[in-house]
mmCIF file of C-alpha atoms in Angstrom:
data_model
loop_
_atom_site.group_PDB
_atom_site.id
_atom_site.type_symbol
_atom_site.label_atom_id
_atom_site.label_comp_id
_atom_site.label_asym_id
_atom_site.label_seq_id
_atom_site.Cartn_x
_atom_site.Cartn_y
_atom_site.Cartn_z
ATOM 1 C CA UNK R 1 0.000 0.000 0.000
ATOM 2 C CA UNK R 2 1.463 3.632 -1.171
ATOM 3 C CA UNK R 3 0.956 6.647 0.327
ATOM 4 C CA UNK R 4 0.672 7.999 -2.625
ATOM 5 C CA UNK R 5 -2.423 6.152 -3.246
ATOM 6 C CA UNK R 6 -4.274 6.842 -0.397
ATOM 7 C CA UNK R 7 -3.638 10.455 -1.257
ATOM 8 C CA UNK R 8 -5.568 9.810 -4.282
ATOM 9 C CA UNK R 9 -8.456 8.056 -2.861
ATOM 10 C CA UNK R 10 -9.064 10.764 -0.445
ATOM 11 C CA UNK R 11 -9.467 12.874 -3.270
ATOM 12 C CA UNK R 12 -11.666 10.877 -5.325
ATOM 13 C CA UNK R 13 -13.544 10.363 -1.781
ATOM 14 C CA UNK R 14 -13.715 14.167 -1.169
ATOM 15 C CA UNK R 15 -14.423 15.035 -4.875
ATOM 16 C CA UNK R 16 -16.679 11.787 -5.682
ATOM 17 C CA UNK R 17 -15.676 11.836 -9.301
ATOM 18 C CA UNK R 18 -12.218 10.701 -10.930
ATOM 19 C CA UNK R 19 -11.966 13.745 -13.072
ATOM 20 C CA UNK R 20 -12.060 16.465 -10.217
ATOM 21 C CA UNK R 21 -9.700 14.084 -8.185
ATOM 22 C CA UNK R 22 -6.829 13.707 -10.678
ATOM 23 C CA UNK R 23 -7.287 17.874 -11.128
ATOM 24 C CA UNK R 24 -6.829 17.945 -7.706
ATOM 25 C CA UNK R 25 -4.147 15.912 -6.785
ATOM 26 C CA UNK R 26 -2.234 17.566 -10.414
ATOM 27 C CA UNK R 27 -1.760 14.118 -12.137
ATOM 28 C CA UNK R 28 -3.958 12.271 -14.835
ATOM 29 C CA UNK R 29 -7.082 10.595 -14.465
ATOM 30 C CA UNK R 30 -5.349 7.024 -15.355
ATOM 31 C CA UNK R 31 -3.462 7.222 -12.488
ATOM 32 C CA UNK R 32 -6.080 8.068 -10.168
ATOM 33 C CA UNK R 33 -7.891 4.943 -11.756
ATOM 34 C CA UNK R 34 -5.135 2.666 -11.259
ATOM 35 C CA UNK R 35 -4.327 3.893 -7.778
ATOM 36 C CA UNK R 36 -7.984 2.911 -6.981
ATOM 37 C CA UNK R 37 -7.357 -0.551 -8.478
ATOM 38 C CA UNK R 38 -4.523 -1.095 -6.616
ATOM 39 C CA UNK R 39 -6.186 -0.504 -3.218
ATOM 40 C CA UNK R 40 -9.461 -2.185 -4.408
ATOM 41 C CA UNK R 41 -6.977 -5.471 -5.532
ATOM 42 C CA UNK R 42 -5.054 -5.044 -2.325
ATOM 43 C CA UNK R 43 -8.078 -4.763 -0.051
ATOM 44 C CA UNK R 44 -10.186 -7.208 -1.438
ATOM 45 C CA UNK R 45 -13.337 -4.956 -1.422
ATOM 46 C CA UNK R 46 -14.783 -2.541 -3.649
ATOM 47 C CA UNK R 47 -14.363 1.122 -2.824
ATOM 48 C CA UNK R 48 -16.004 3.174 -5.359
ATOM 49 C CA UNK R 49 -19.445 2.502 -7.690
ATOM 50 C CA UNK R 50 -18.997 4.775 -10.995
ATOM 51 C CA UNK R 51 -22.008 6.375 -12.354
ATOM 52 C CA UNK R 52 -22.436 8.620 -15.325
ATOM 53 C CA UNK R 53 -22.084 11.664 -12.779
ATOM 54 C CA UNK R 54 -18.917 10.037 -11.159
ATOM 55 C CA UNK R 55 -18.491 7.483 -8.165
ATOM 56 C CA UNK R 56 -19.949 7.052 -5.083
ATOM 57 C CA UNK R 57 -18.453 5.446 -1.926
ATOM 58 C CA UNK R 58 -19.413 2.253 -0.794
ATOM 59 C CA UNK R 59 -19.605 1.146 3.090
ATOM 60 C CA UNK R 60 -15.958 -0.140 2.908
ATOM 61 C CA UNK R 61 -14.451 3.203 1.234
ATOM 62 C CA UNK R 62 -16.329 4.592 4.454
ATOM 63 C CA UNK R 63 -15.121 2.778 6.506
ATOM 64 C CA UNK R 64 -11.417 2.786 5.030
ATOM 65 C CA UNK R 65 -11.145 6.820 4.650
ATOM 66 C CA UNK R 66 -10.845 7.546 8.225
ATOM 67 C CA UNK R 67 -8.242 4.689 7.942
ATOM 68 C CA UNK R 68 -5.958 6.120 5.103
ATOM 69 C CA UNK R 69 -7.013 10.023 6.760
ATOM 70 C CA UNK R 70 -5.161 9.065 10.068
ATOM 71 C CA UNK R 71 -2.055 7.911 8.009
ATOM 72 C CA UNK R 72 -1.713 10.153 5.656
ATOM 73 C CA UNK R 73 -1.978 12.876 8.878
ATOM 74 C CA UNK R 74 0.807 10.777 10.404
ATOM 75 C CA UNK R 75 2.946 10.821 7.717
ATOM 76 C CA UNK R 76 2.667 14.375 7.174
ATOM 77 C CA UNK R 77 3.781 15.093 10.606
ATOM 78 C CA UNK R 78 6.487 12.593 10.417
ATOM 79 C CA UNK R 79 7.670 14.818 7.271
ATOM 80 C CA UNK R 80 8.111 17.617 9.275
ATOM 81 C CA UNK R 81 9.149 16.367 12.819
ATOM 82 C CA UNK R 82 13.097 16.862 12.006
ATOM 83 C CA UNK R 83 13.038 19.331 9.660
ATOM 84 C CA UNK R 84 15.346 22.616 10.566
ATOM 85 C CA UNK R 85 14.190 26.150 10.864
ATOM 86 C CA UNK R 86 14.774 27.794 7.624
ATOM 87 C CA UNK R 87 13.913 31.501 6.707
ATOM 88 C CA UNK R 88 9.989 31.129 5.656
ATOM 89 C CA UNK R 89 8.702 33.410 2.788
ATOM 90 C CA UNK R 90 5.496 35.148 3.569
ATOM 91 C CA UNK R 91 2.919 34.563 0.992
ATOM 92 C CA UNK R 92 -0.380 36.750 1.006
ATOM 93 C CA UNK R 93 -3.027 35.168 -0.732
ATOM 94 C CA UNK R 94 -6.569 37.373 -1.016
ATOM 95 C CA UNK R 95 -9.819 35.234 -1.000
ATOM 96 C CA UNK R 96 -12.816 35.969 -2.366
ATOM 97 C CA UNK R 97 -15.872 35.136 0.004
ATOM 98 C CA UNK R 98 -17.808 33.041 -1.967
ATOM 99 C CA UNK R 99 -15.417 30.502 -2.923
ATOM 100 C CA UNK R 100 -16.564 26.523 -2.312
ATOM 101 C CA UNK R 101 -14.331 25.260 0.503
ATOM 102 C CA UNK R 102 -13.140 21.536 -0.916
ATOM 103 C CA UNK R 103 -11.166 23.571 -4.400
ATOM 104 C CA UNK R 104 -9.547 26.148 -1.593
ATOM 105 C CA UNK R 105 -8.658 23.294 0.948
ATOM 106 C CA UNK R 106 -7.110 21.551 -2.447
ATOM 107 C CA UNK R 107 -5.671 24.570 -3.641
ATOM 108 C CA UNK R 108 -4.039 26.034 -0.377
ATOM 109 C CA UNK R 109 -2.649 22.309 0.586
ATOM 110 C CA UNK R 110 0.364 22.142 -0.954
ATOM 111 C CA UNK R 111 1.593 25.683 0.266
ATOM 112 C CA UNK R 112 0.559 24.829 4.141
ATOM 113 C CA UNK R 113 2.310 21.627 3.879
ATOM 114 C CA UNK R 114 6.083 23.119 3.399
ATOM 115 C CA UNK R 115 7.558 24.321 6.123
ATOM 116 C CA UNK R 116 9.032 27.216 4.026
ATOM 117 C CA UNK R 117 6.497 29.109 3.105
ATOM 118 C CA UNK R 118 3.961 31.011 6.046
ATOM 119 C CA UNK R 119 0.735 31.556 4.209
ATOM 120 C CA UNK R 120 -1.284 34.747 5.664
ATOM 121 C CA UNK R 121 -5.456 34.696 3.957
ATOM 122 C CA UNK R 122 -7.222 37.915 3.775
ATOM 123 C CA UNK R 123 -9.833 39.688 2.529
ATOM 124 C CA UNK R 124 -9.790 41.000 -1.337
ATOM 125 C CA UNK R 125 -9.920 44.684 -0.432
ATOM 126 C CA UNK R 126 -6.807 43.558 1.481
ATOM 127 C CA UNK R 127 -3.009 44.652 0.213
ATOM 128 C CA UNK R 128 -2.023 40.940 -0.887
ATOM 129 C CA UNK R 129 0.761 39.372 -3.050
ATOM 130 C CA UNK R 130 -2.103 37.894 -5.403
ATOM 131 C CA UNK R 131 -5.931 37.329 -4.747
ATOM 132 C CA UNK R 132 -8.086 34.494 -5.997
ATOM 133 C CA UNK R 133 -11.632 35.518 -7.508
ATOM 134 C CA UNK R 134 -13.259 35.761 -10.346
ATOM 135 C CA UNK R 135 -12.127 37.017 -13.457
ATOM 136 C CA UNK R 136 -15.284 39.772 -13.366
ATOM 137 C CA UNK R 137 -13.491 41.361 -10.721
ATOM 138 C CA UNK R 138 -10.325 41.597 -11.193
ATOM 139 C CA UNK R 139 -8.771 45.020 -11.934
ATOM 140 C CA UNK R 140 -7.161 46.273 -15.039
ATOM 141 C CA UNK R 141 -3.791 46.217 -13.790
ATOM 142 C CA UNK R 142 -3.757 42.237 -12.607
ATOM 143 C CA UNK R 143 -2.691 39.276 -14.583
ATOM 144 C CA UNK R 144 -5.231 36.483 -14.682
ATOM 145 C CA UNK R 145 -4.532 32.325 -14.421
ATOM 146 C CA UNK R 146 -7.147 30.518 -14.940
ATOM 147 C CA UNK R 147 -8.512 27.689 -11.911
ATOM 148 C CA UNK R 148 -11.721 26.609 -12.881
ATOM 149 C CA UNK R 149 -15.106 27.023 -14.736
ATOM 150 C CA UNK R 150 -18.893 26.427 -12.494
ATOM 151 C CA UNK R 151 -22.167 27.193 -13.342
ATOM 152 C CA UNK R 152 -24.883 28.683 -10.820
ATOM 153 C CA UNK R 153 -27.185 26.288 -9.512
ATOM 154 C CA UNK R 154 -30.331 26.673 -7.066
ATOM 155 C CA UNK R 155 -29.607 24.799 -3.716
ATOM 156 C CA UNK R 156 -33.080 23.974 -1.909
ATOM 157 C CA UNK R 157 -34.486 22.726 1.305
ATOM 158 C CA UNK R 158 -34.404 19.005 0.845
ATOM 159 C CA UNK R 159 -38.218 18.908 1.032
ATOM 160 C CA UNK R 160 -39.231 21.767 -0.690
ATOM 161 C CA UNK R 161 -41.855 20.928 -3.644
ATOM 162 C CA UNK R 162 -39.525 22.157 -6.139
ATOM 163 C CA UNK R 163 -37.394 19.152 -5.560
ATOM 164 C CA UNK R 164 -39.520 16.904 -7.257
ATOM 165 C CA UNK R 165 -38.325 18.831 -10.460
ATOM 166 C CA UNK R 166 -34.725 18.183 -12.432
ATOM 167 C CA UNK R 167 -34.192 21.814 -13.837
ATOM 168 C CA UNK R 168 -36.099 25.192 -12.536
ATOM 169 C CA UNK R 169 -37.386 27.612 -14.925
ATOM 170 C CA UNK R 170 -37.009 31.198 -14.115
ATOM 171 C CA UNK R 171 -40.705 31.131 -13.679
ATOM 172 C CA UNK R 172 -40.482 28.497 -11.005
ATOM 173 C CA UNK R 173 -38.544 30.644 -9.090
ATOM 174 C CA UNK R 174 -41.330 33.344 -8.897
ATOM 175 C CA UNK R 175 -43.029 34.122 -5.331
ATOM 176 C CA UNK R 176 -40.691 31.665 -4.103
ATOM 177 C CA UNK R 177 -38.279 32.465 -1.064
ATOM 178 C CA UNK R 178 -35.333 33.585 -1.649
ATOM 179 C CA UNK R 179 -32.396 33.864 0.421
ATOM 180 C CA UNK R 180 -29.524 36.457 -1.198
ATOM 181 C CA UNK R 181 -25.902 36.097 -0.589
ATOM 182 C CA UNK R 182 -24.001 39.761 0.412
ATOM 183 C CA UNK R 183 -21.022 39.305 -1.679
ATOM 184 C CA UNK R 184 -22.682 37.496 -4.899
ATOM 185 C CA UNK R 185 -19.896 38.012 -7.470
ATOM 186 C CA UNK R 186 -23.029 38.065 -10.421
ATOM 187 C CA UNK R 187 -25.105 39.878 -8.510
ATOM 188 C CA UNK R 188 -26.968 41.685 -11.905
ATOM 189 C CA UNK R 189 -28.264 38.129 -12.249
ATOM 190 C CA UNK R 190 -29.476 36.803 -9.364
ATOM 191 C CA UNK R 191 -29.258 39.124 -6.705
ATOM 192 C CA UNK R 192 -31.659 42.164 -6.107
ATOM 193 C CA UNK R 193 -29.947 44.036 -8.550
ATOM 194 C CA UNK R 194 -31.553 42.081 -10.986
ATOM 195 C CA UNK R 195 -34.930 42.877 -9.431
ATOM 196 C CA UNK R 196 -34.816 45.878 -7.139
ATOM 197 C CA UNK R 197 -38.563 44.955 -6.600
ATOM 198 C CA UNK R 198 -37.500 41.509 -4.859
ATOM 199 C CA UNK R 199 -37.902 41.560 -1.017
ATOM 200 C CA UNK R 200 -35.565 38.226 -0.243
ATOM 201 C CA UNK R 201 -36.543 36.222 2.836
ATOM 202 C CA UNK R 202 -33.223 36.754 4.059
ATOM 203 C CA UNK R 203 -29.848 38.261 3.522
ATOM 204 C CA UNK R 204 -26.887 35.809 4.226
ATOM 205 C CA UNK R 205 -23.248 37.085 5.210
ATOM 206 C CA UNK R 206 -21.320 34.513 4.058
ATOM 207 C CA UNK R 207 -21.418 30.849 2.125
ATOM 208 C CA UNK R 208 -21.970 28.955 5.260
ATOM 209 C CA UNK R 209 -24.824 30.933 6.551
ATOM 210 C CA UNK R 210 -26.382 30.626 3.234
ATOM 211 C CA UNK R 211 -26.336 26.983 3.042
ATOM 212 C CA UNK R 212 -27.304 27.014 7.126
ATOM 213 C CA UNK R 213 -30.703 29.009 6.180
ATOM 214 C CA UNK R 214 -31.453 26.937 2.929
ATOM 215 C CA UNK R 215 -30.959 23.758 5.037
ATOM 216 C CA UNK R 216 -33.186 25.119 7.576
ATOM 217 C CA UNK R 217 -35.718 25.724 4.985
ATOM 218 C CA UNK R 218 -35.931 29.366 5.000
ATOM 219 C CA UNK R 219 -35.688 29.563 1.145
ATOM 220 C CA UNK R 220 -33.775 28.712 -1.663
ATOM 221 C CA UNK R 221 -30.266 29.802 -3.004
ATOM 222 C CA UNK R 222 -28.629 30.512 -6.291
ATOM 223 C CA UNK R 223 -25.161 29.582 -6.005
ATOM 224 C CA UNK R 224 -22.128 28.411 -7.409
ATOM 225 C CA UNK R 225 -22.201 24.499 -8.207
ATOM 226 C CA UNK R 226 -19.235 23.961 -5.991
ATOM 227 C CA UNK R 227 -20.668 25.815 -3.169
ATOM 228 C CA UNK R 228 -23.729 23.727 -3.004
ATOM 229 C CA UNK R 229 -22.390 20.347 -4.068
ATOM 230 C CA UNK R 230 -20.244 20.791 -1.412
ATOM 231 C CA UNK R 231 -23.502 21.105 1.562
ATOM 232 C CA UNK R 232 -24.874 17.244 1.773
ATOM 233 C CA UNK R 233 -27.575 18.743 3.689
ATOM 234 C CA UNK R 234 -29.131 20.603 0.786
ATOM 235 C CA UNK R 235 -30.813 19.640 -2.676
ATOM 236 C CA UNK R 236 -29.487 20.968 -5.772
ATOM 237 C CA UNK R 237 -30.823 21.382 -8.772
ATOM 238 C CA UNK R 238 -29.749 23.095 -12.372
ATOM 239 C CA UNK R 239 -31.814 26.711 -13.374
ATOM 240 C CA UNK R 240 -32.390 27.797 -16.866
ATOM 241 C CA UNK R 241 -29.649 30.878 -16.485
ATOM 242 C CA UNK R 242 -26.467 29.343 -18.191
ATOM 243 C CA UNK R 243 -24.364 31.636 -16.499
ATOM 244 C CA UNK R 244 -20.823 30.740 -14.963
ATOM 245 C CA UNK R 245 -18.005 32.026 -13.205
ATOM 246 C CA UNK R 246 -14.382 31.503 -13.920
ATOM 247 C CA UNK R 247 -12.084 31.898 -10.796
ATOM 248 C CA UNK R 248 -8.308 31.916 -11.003
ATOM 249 C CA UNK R 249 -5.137 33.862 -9.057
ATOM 250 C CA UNK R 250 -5.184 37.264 -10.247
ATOM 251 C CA UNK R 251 -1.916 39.607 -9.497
ATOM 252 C CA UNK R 252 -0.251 42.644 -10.087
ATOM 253 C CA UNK R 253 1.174 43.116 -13.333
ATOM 254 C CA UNK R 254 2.290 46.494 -12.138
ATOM 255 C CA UNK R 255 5.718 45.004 -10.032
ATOM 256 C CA UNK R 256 7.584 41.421 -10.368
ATOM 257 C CA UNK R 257 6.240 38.378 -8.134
ATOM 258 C CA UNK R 258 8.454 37.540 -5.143
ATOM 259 C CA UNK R 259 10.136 34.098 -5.475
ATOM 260 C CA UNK R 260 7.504 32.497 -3.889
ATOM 261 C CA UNK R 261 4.232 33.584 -5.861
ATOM 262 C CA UNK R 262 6.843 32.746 -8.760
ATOM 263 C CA UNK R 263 6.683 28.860 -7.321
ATOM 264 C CA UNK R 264 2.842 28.991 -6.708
ATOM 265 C CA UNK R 265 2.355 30.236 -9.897
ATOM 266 C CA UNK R 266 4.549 27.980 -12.113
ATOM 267 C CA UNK R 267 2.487 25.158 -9.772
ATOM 268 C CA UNK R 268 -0.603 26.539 -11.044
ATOM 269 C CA UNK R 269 0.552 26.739 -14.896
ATOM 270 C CA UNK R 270 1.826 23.153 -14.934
ATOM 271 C CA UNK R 271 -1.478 22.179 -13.592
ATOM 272 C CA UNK R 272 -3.392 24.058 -16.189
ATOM 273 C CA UNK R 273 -3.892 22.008 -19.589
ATOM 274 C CA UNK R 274 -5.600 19.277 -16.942
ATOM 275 C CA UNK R 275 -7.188 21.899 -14.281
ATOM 276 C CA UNK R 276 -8.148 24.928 -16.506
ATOM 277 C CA UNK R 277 -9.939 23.310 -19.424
ATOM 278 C CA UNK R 278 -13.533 23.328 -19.315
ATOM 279 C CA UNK R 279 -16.557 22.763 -21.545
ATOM 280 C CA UNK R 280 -18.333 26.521 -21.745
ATOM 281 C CA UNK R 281 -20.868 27.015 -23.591
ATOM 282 C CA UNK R 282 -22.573 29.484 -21.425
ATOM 283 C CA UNK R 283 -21.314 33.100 -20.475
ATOM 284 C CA UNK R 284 -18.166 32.520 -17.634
ATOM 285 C CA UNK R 285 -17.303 35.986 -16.430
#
């Protein structure tokens, strides 16, 4: 058993599809597939049950990921038990609120997990080495790398009638509560911007209080896909508005990046022909 490969069925048990995992862990989706063989061979069970829309854990990958969690934890600390003080570079990364936590987490990893680097996370109105939002925010003056591509989906109460339905219309939407999200990145679409009219059963401060009230059953949500997908205690459902965002690093193209956005942004560039491609046919902004 490899290390390496229980890396790579956390992911594909975080992301619950092989695609996402093998973006995630920046290698191809063959290897993921053959790492998941291995263990399947080696354990003499079946982990994962593939369905158009991905894979889905069985009991024993349950059972086994808070197996392979606690050694891949110990191993990480093992890593850095004897290693030496060195002189740490400061990285300041600006986040934008509305980002879906499990692509951060995945992102952010692999700059928490060297002891050289001391990653400080603010705000985007914050002075920051580079920020991460998306792209229809970014100033003139920044560069742009692309992450990824989601649509906008509507997260619901789990029993809310509207449920019962595989896509909402605009029109289903009508009288319906809402629940708006403060910093909504395309707010001219869904927010009260695009009806001033709109009184919204509630306004929600940040992701997590969003998906709180829509789980309570206070209303319903329009949100990114990632943000929602990411909630097991809500429904989601696709809307008729094929709009998306694209989110990426954006940074000053004004004065050089130290040495270690340099390293975090060669990273990211490697990763791209696998982690930046995406099927658009809607408007990402």
């Amino acid at each position: 058993m490899d290390i390496r490969e229980l890396r790579y069925f956390s992911a594909v048990f975080s992301e619950r599809n092989l695609t996402a995992a093998a973006k995630r862990c920046f290698i191809s989706q063959p290897s993921i597939s053959a790492a998941i063989t291995n263990l399947e061979a080696e354990l003499g069970t079946t982990l994962f049950i593939r369905h158009k829309k991905g894979v889905a854990p069985t009991a024993s990958a349950e059972q086994f990921h808070t197996v392979a969690r606690r050694i891949i934890d110990d191993a990480d600390a093992a890593k850095n038990l004897f290693r030496k003080p060195s002189t740490r570079q400061q990285l300041t990364l600006g986040l934008m609120r509305t980002l879906d936590m499990p692509r951060t987490i995945a992102l952010l990893k692999p700059l928490t997990a060297t002891a050289d680097v001391a990653l400080r996370l603010v705000g985007i109105k914050d002075a920051a080495d580079a920020r991460i939002i998306s792209k229809n925010i970014i100033d003139a003056d920044e560069h742009f790398i692309p992450l990824w591509v989601e649509r906008y989906v509507a997260a619901l109460p789990p029993s809310h009638p509207l449920t019962l339905k595989e896509r909402l219309r605009t029109s289903d939407l009508a009288g319906v509560a809402m629940i708006d999200r403060c910093h909504c990145e395309q707010s001219e679409f869904f927010g009260r911007a695009a009806s001033p009219s709109r009184q919204p059963a509630a306004i929600a401060e940040s992701e997590d209080w969003t998906m709180a009230l829509v789980a309570a059953g206070v209303g319903i949500a329009i949100v990114p896909e990632g943000v929602a997908r990411a909630n097991p205690d809500v429904a989601v459902r696709e809307i008729d508005v094929d709009v998306k965002r694209q989110v990426g690093l954006a940074y000053s193209a004004a004065r050089p990046p130290s040495e270690v956005l340099q390293n975090f942004i060669a990273r990211l560039q490697r990763a791209r022909p696998k982690a930046g491609r995406a099927k658009s046919s809607g408007r990402a902004r």
